[in-house]
Coordinates of C-alpha atoms in Angstrom, one line a residue:
M10 CA -43.8 -143.2 -9.0
A11 CA -46.6 -141.5 -9.1
I12 CA -46.6 -138.2 -11.1
T13 CA -48.2 -135.7 -8.8
Q14 CA -49.5 -132.1 -9.5
L15 CA -47.2 -129.6 -9.9
N16 CA -45.3 -128.0 -6.9
Q17 CA -45.3 -131.3 -5.5
T18 CA -42.8 -133.9 -4.3
I19 CA -42.8 -136.6 -6.4
S20 CA -41.4 -139.6 -4.6
P21 CA -40.6 -142.9 -5.2
Q22 CA -42.6 -144.3 -2.5
A23 CA -46.0 -142.3 -3.3
S24 CA -48.7 -144.5 -4.4
P25 CA -50.0 -144.6 -7.9
P26 CA -53.2 -142.1 -8.4
Q27 CA -56.9 -143.6 -9.1
L28 CA -57.3 -144.5 -12.2
R29 CA -59.2 -143.1 -14.9
K30 CA -59.4 -142.8 -18.7
Y31 CA -56.9 -140.6 -19.3
D32 CA -53.9 -138.5 -16.8
Y33 CA -54.5 -135.9 -18.9
D34 CA -55.9 -134.2 -22.2
L35 CA -52.8 -132.9 -22.8
V36 CA -49.3 -134.1 -23.2
I37 CA -46.5 -130.6 -23.8
V38 CA -43.6 -132.1 -24.7
G39 CA -40.7 -129.8 -24.5
G40 CA -40.1 -126.9 -21.6
G41 CA -38.4 -124.0 -23.7
I42 CA -39.9 -120.8 -24.6
V43 CA -42.5 -122.2 -27.1
G44 CA -44.0 -125.0 -25.4
L45 CA -43.9 -122.4 -21.7
T46 CA -46.2 -120.7 -23.9
L47 CA -48.4 -123.2 -24.9
A48 CA -49.2 -124.1 -21.4
A49 CA -49.6 -120.4 -20.2
A50 CA -52.6 -120.1 -23.4
L51 CA -54.6 -122.4 -21.7
K52 CA -54.5 -121.8 -18.1
D53 CA -57.9 -121.0 -18.3
S54 CA -59.2 -124.0 -20.4
G55 CA -59.7 -126.1 -18.0
L56 CA -57.7 -128.9 -20.1
S57 CA -55.5 -130.8 -17.8
I58 CA -52.1 -130.7 -18.7
L59 CA -48.9 -132.1 -18.2
L60 CA -45.6 -130.7 -19.0
I61 CA -42.7 -132.3 -19.4
E62 CA -38.5 -131.0 -20.4
A63 CA -35.5 -133.1 -20.2
K64 CA -32.4 -130.6 -19.3
V65 CA -32.6 -127.8 -16.0
T66 CA -30.7 -125.9 -17.8
S67 CA -31.6 -124.6 -21.2
A68 CA -28.2 -124.4 -23.3
A69 CA -29.9 -121.3 -24.5
V70 CA -29.4 -119.6 -21.4
A71 CA -26.0 -120.6 -20.8
K72 CA -24.8 -118.9 -24.4
G73 CA -27.0 -116.0 -23.9
Q74 CA -29.4 -116.4 -26.3
A75 CA -31.5 -113.2 -27.5
Y76 CA -34.2 -113.1 -29.7
A77 CA -36.1 -110.3 -31.7
V78 CA -39.9 -110.1 -30.0
H79 CA -42.6 -108.9 -32.5
I80 CA -45.3 -106.8 -32.2
L81 CA -47.6 -109.8 -32.4
S82 CA -45.8 -111.3 -30.2
A83 CA -46.3 -109.2 -27.7
L84 CA -49.6 -108.7 -27.6
I85 CA -50.0 -112.8 -27.2
Y86 CA -48.2 -112.5 -24.0
Q87 CA -50.7 -109.6 -23.4
G88 CA -53.7 -111.8 -24.1
I89 CA -52.1 -114.6 -21.4
G90 CA -51.6 -111.7 -18.8
I91 CA -47.6 -112.3 -18.8
W92 CA -46.4 -109.4 -20.7
D93 CA -45.7 -106.7 -17.6
K94 CA -43.4 -109.3 -16.2
I95 CA -41.5 -109.7 -19.2
L96 CA -41.6 -106.0 -20.1
P97 CA -39.5 -104.3 -17.3
Q98 CA -36.6 -107.0 -18.7
I99 CA -36.2 -106.3 -22.7
A100 CA -34.6 -103.7 -24.7
K101 CA -38.0 -101.7 -27.0
Y102 CA -36.6 -100.8 -30.5
R103 CA -38.2 -97.5 -32.2
Q104 CA -36.7 -97.1 -35.6
V105 CA -34.8 -100.6 -38.0
R106 CA -32.4 -99.4 -40.3
L107 CA -32.4 -101.7 -43.6
S108 CA -29.6 -101.0 -45.9
D109 CA -27.3 -102.8 -48.7
A110 CA -23.6 -103.1 -48.3
D111 CA -22.0 -99.7 -49.6
Y112 CA -24.6 -98.7 -51.2
P113 CA -25.8 -95.2 -49.8
D114 CA -29.3 -95.5 -48.9
V115 CA -31.1 -96.6 -46.2
V116 CA -34.6 -97.3 -46.0
E117 CA -35.3 -96.3 -42.4
F118 CA -38.9 -97.9 -40.3
K119 CA -40.4 -95.5 -37.4
T120 CA -43.2 -96.0 -35.6
N121 CA -44.9 -93.7 -37.3
D122 CA -44.7 -96.2 -39.9
L123 CA -47.4 -98.0 -37.9
G124 CA -49.0 -95.9 -35.7
T125 CA -47.8 -97.9 -32.9
A126 CA -45.4 -96.8 -29.6
E127 CA -42.0 -98.7 -30.7
L128 CA -41.4 -101.3 -33.5
G129 CA -40.4 -104.4 -31.7
Y130 CA -38.6 -105.8 -28.7
V131 CA -35.2 -107.3 -28.2
A132 CA -34.6 -109.9 -25.4
E133 CA -32.8 -112.7 -23.9
H134 CA -33.4 -116.2 -23.4
Q135 CA -33.9 -116.1 -19.4
A136 CA -36.0 -112.6 -19.6
L137 CA -38.1 -114.5 -21.7
L138 CA -37.6 -118.3 -20.0
Q139 CA -38.3 -116.9 -16.4
P140 CA -41.3 -115.5 -16.3
L141 CA -43.1 -118.3 -18.3
Q142 CA -41.9 -121.0 -16.1
E143 CA -42.7 -119.0 -13.0
F144 CA -46.6 -118.3 -14.4
V145 CA -46.5 -121.9 -15.4
Q146 CA -46.1 -123.0 -12.0
N147 CA -48.9 -120.6 -10.6
C148 CA -50.9 -122.3 -12.6
P149 CA -53.5 -125.4 -11.3
N150 CA -54.2 -127.2 -14.2
V151 CA -50.6 -127.4 -15.1
T152 CA -48.1 -130.8 -14.1
Y153 CA -44.5 -129.0 -14.3
L154 CA -41.9 -132.1 -14.7
C155 CA -38.0 -131.0 -15.2
P156 CA -36.0 -133.1 -15.4
A157 CA -38.2 -136.1 -17.2
Q158 CA -38.0 -137.7 -20.9
V159 CA -39.9 -139.8 -22.9
V160 CA -38.7 -143.1 -23.3
S161 CA -41.7 -144.1 -25.5
T162 CA -45.0 -143.1 -27.1
Q163 CA -47.9 -145.7 -28.5
Y164 CA -50.6 -143.9 -30.3
Q165 CA -54.3 -145.6 -29.9
Q166 CA -57.2 -144.9 -31.3
D167 CA -58.6 -143.2 -28.2
Q168 CA -55.1 -141.9 -26.8
V169 CA -52.0 -142.0 -26.8
V170 CA -49.5 -143.8 -24.4
I171 CA -46.8 -142.2 -23.1
E172 CA -43.4 -143.8 -21.0
V173 CA -42.0 -140.9 -19.2
K174 CA -38.5 -141.1 -17.3
I175 CA -38.7 -140.1 -13.9
A176 CA -35.1 -140.4 -11.5
E177 CA -33.9 -144.0 -13.5
Q178 CA -37.5 -144.6 -13.3
I179 CA -40.3 -145.5 -15.9
N180 CA -43.7 -144.3 -15.5
V181 CA -46.9 -144.7 -18.1
V182 CA -48.9 -141.4 -18.6
R183 CA -51.9 -141.6 -20.7
S184 CA -53.8 -138.0 -23.2
K185 CA -55.5 -137.6 -25.4
L186 CA -53.1 -135.5 -27.0
I187 CA -49.1 -134.9 -27.1
V188 CA -47.3 -131.9 -28.3
A189 CA -44.1 -132.0 -29.6
A190 CA -42.3 -129.0 -29.3
D191 CA -38.7 -130.3 -28.3
G192 CA -37.1 -128.5 -30.8
S193 CA -35.8 -129.0 -35.0
R194 CA -33.7 -132.4 -34.2
S195 CA -37.7 -133.6 -32.6
P196 CA -37.2 -137.4 -31.4
I197 CA -41.0 -136.7 -30.7
R198 CA -41.7 -136.1 -34.4
Q199 CA -39.1 -139.0 -35.6
A200 CA -40.5 -141.2 -33.4
A201 CA -43.4 -140.7 -35.6
G202 CA -42.1 -140.9 -38.7
I203 CA -43.2 -137.3 -40.0
K204 CA -40.9 -136.2 -42.5
T205 CA -39.3 -132.9 -43.5
H206 CA -38.0 -131.0 -46.1
G207 CA -35.2 -128.0 -46.3
W208 CA -31.1 -128.1 -46.6
K209 CA -28.6 -126.5 -44.4
Y210 CA -27.3 -123.0 -45.9
W211 CA -23.9 -122.7 -46.7
Q212 CA -23.5 -120.2 -44.1
S213 CA -22.8 -120.0 -40.5
C214 CA -24.2 -117.3 -37.9
I215 CA -21.8 -115.9 -35.5
V216 CA -23.7 -113.9 -32.4
A217 CA -22.1 -112.2 -29.6
F218 CA -23.3 -109.3 -27.2
V219 CA -21.3 -105.5 -27.4
K220 CA -21.5 -102.6 -25.4
P221 CA -20.7 -99.3 -27.8
E222 CA -19.6 -96.6 -26.1
K223 CA -22.1 -94.4 -27.7
P224 CA -25.8 -95.3 -27.1
H225 CA -28.0 -97.4 -29.5
N226 CA -30.6 -94.8 -29.4
D227 CA -33.1 -98.1 -29.2
T228 CA -32.5 -98.8 -33.0
A229 CA -32.0 -102.2 -34.6
Y230 CA -30.2 -102.2 -38.1
E231 CA -30.4 -105.1 -40.5
K232 CA -27.2 -105.1 -42.8
F233 CA -26.6 -107.2 -46.7
W234 CA -23.3 -107.5 -47.4
P235 CA -22.5 -110.3 -50.0
S236 CA -21.5 -112.8 -47.9
G237 CA -24.9 -112.9 -45.7
P238 CA -27.2 -110.1 -43.4
F239 CA -25.4 -108.8 -40.4
A240 CA -28.3 -107.8 -37.8
I241 CA -27.8 -105.6 -34.7
L242 CA -30.2 -105.7 -31.6
P243 CA -30.5 -103.5 -29.2
L244 CA -30.4 -104.2 -25.1
P245 CA -31.1 -103.4 -22.1
G246 CA -28.3 -101.0 -20.6
N247 CA -26.7 -100.0 -24.0
R248 CA -25.6 -103.5 -24.8
C249 CA -26.2 -105.3 -28.5
R250 CA -26.4 -108.5 -29.8
I251 CA -25.3 -108.9 -33.3
V252 CA -26.1 -111.5 -35.9
W253 CA -23.6 -112.0 -38.3
T254 CA -23.7 -114.6 -41.2
A255 CA -21.1 -115.3 -43.0
P256 CA -19.9 -118.8 -45.1
H257 CA -19.2 -121.6 -42.9
E258 CA -15.5 -121.0 -43.4
E259 CA -15.5 -117.1 -43.0
A260 CA -17.4 -117.6 -40.4
K261 CA -15.1 -120.2 -38.2
A262 CA -12.1 -117.8 -39.5
L263 CA -13.8 -115.3 -37.1
C264 CA -14.8 -116.8 -34.5
A265 CA -11.5 -118.0 -34.4
L266 CA -9.7 -114.7 -34.1
S267 CA -8.4 -113.2 -30.7
D268 CA -11.3 -110.9 -28.9
E269 CA -9.3 -107.8 -30.6
E270 CA -9.0 -108.9 -34.0
F271 CA -12.2 -110.1 -34.1
L272 CA -13.5 -106.6 -33.3
Q273 CA -11.4 -104.3 -35.5
E274 CA -13.4 -106.7 -38.1
L275 CA -16.5 -106.4 -36.4
T276 CA -15.9 -102.8 -36.2
R277 CA -15.8 -102.5 -40.2
R278 CA -19.3 -104.1 -40.3
Y279 CA -20.9 -102.4 -37.7
G280 CA -20.0 -99.0 -38.4
E281 CA -18.5 -96.1 -37.0
Q282 CA -21.9 -95.0 -35.8
M283 CA -21.6 -95.9 -32.2
G284 CA -18.1 -95.3 -31.1
K285 CA -16.0 -97.9 -29.6
L286 CA -17.0 -100.9 -29.6
E287 CA -16.5 -103.8 -26.2
L288 CA -17.5 -107.2 -26.5
L289 CA -19.5 -109.2 -24.1
G290 CA -18.5 -112.3 -22.8
D291 CA -18.2 -115.5 -25.4
R292 CA -19.0 -115.5 -29.4
F293 CA -21.2 -118.8 -30.4
I294 CA -21.6 -120.0 -34.1
F295 CA -24.4 -122.2 -35.6
Q296 CA -25.3 -123.9 -39.2
V297 CA -28.4 -122.3 -40.3
Q298 CA -30.8 -124.2 -41.9
L299 CA -35.0 -123.9 -43.3
M300 CA -36.5 -126.6 -42.7
Q301 CA -40.5 -127.6 -43.4
S302 CA -42.7 -130.6 -42.2
D303 CA -44.3 -132.3 -44.3
R304 CA -47.2 -132.1 -42.0
Y305 CA -48.0 -130.3 -38.6
A306 CA -50.4 -132.7 -37.3
L307 CA -51.2 -136.7 -37.2
H308 CA -53.9 -138.2 -35.1
R309 CA -53.2 -137.5 -31.2
L310 CA -50.3 -135.3 -32.0
A311 CA -49.0 -132.1 -33.2
L312 CA -45.6 -129.9 -33.6
L313 CA -44.6 -126.7 -32.5
G314 CA -42.4 -124.5 -33.2
D315 CA -39.3 -125.8 -34.5
A316 CA -40.5 -129.2 -34.1
A317 CA -42.4 -128.3 -37.7
H318 CA -40.9 -125.6 -38.8
N319 CA -36.6 -123.9 -39.0
C320 CA -35.9 -121.1 -40.8
H321 CA -32.6 -118.1 -41.8
P322 CA -32.3 -116.2 -38.9
V323 CA -32.7 -112.7 -41.4
G324 CA -35.6 -110.7 -39.8
G325 CA -35.6 -112.1 -36.0
Q326 CA -38.8 -115.0 -37.5
G327 CA -37.9 -118.2 -35.9
L328 CA -38.8 -117.9 -32.1
N329 CA -42.0 -115.7 -32.8
L330 CA -43.6 -118.4 -35.4
G331 CA -43.2 -120.4 -32.8
I332 CA -45.0 -118.1 -30.7
R333 CA -47.5 -117.7 -33.2
D334 CA -48.2 -121.1 -33.8
A335 CA -49.0 -121.5 -29.8
A336 CA -51.4 -119.2 -29.3
A337 CA -53.0 -121.1 -33.2
L338 CA -52.8 -124.2 -31.3
A339 CA -54.2 -123.5 -28.3
Q340 CA -57.4 -121.7 -29.3
I341 CA -57.9 -124.4 -32.1
I342 CA -58.2 -126.8 -28.7
Q343 CA -59.4 -124.6 -26.3
T344 CA -62.4 -124.2 -28.5
A345 CA -62.4 -127.6 -29.3
H346 CA -62.6 -128.5 -25.8
Q347 CA -65.6 -126.2 -25.1
A348 CA -67.9 -127.7 -28.3
G349 CA -66.9 -130.9 -26.4
E350 CA -64.6 -132.5 -29.4
D351 CA -62.4 -135.1 -28.9
I352 CA -59.1 -132.4 -29.4
G353 CA -56.6 -135.7 -30.7
K354 CA -59.0 -136.6 -33.6
L355 CA -56.9 -135.0 -36.9
Q356 CA -59.3 -133.3 -37.9
I357 CA -59.3 -131.3 -35.0
L358 CA -55.8 -130.4 -35.0
K359 CA -55.8 -130.2 -39.3
R360 CA -57.4 -126.6 -38.5
Y361 CA -54.3 -125.8 -36.6
E362 CA -52.5 -127.5 -39.6
R363 CA -54.3 -125.3 -42.5
W364 CA -53.8 -122.3 -40.6
R365 CA -50.2 -122.2 -39.3
K366 CA -48.3 -124.3 -42.1
R367 CA -49.7 -122.2 -44.9
E368 CA -47.7 -118.6 -43.3
N369 CA -44.8 -120.4 -42.2
L370 CA -44.3 -121.5 -45.5
T371 CA -44.5 -117.7 -46.7
I372 CA -42.3 -116.5 -44.2
L373 CA -39.8 -119.3 -44.6
G374 CA -40.6 -118.8 -48.7
F375 CA -39.4 -114.8 -47.7
T376 CA -36.8 -114.9 -45.4
D377 CA -35.1 -117.6 -48.1
L378 CA -35.5 -115.6 -51.1
L379 CA -34.3 -112.0 -49.2
D380 CA -30.9 -114.5 -48.0
R381 CA -30.3 -115.3 -51.6
M382 CA -31.7 -112.1 -53.5
F383 CA -28.8 -109.6 -50.8
S384 CA -26.0 -112.4 -50.3
N385 CA -24.4 -111.9 -53.9
K386 CA -22.9 -110.4 -55.9
F387 CA -24.8 -111.4 -59.5
L388 CA -25.3 -108.0 -61.1
P389 CA -28.9 -108.3 -62.5
V390 CA -29.7 -109.2 -58.8
V391 CA -27.8 -106.0 -57.5
V392 CA -29.5 -104.0 -59.8
V393 CA -33.2 -105.6 -58.9
R394 CA -32.0 -105.2 -55.2
R395 CA -31.3 -101.6 -54.5
L396 CA -33.7 -100.8 -57.0
G397 CA -36.2 -102.7 -55.0
L398 CA -34.6 -101.0 -52.2
W399 CA -35.2 -97.1 -53.9
F400 CA -38.8 -98.0 -53.7
L401 CA -39.3 -99.6 -50.8
G402 CA -37.7 -96.3 -48.9
R403 CA -40.2 -93.9 -51.0
V404 CA -43.7 -95.6 -51.4
P405 CA -45.0 -95.8 -48.1
L406 CA -47.3 -98.4 -48.7
L407 CA -45.1 -100.6 -50.3
K408 CA -43.4 -99.7 -46.7
V409 CA -45.8 -100.3 -44.3
F410 CA -47.0 -103.9 -46.0
M411 CA -43.5 -105.2 -45.5
L412 CA -43.0 -104.1 -42.2
K413 CA -46.8 -106.2 -40.8
L414 CA -45.1 -108.8 -43.1
M415 CA -41.9 -109.2 -41.0
I416 CA -43.7 -108.7 -37.8
G417 CA -46.8 -110.8 -38.5
L418 CA -49.4 -108.5 -38.9
K419 CA -50.5 -110.2 -42.2
G420 CA -51.1 -113.1 -41.4
R421 CA -54.6 -114.3 -39.3
T422 CA -54.5 -113.0 -35.4
P423 CA -55.0 -115.1 -32.9
E424 CA -58.2 -114.7 -30.5
L425 CA -55.5 -114.1 -27.5
A426 CA -53.8 -111.3 -29.4
K427 CA -57.4 -109.4 -29.9
R428 CA -57.7 -108.9 -25.9

């Protein structure tokens, strides 16, 4: 069976294409948001791209996942030319309120701190995935295979040979470079022997949608409790997404409550500021982990997004780090391609690794520190963190620095975000 170009029917009777040195310049394994972002960012690169996704329906869609989308991520999507398709489906937040349990001081981040119209956005998974899928399906240089599965990879000096399973048949694809965007348990990373370091936290996250009685007023909340951070993110239709972190057994017990009992506990954490809460849909629970890969690149292989790193969900960093990875890798390989360089060579991919690994490690460390500083009752630590909040609320330069760090504006900015 031949692998044909996008929007054409893949037929078992089709004849194989004319043999050439490479079938594709680049193969992306993983058709989630990050993999699609990389393909979209390379639409004008002149590179031929194969995008492989194993699942027809994403688990994140089924669970109604939602994400904070930082300003830098929005700028990247503007540079790609897709933001106008995403923006009408998502919510803006213009204020962030940061607080520590019952401590009365609240740190407020507002738009005038940055001189922007908003501080960030909140998007449900499908609101990002669908526009990206439609965009990529209209890129003539991208072949999009779904469902299809990578069976094996063989790295050679001048190419990587990939066996792809489509409709129970095996197809051999040759490429200059393979990019693993296939999640935290990445089979591509594991098969390449790249080790990871990190740990699973003592906490799990409960996520759910709620509808408050009163307007959310485009405000996001990050409330720290000794058991873990508790975030409230505004969504369209006056809905909110909650991300409730708690020790494993407590999180399991909360999920086992009836809807009425869960809402009672939720109101205690949420507060009374938005009136009565209505639970929308099911609750989901997942364990929190930190992970950093030893390497982001090998000869003819690059890791992207969750395949390279995971962090604590405090601050909504995870997806945004992956989007920045995609923009950085797109810039590196497009520049190399235009200069006539081999995009699969390790010396090229090391440029991406040097750029993103250090920046990601900074955020991984920062989110870990936040969780550990606030998720405890040790009195000296409580005093230090509350003193820190006091200074944060009263020293504008410190507040702006922290805000820029959390939304990606303190690192190297991809060229896409400057357009």
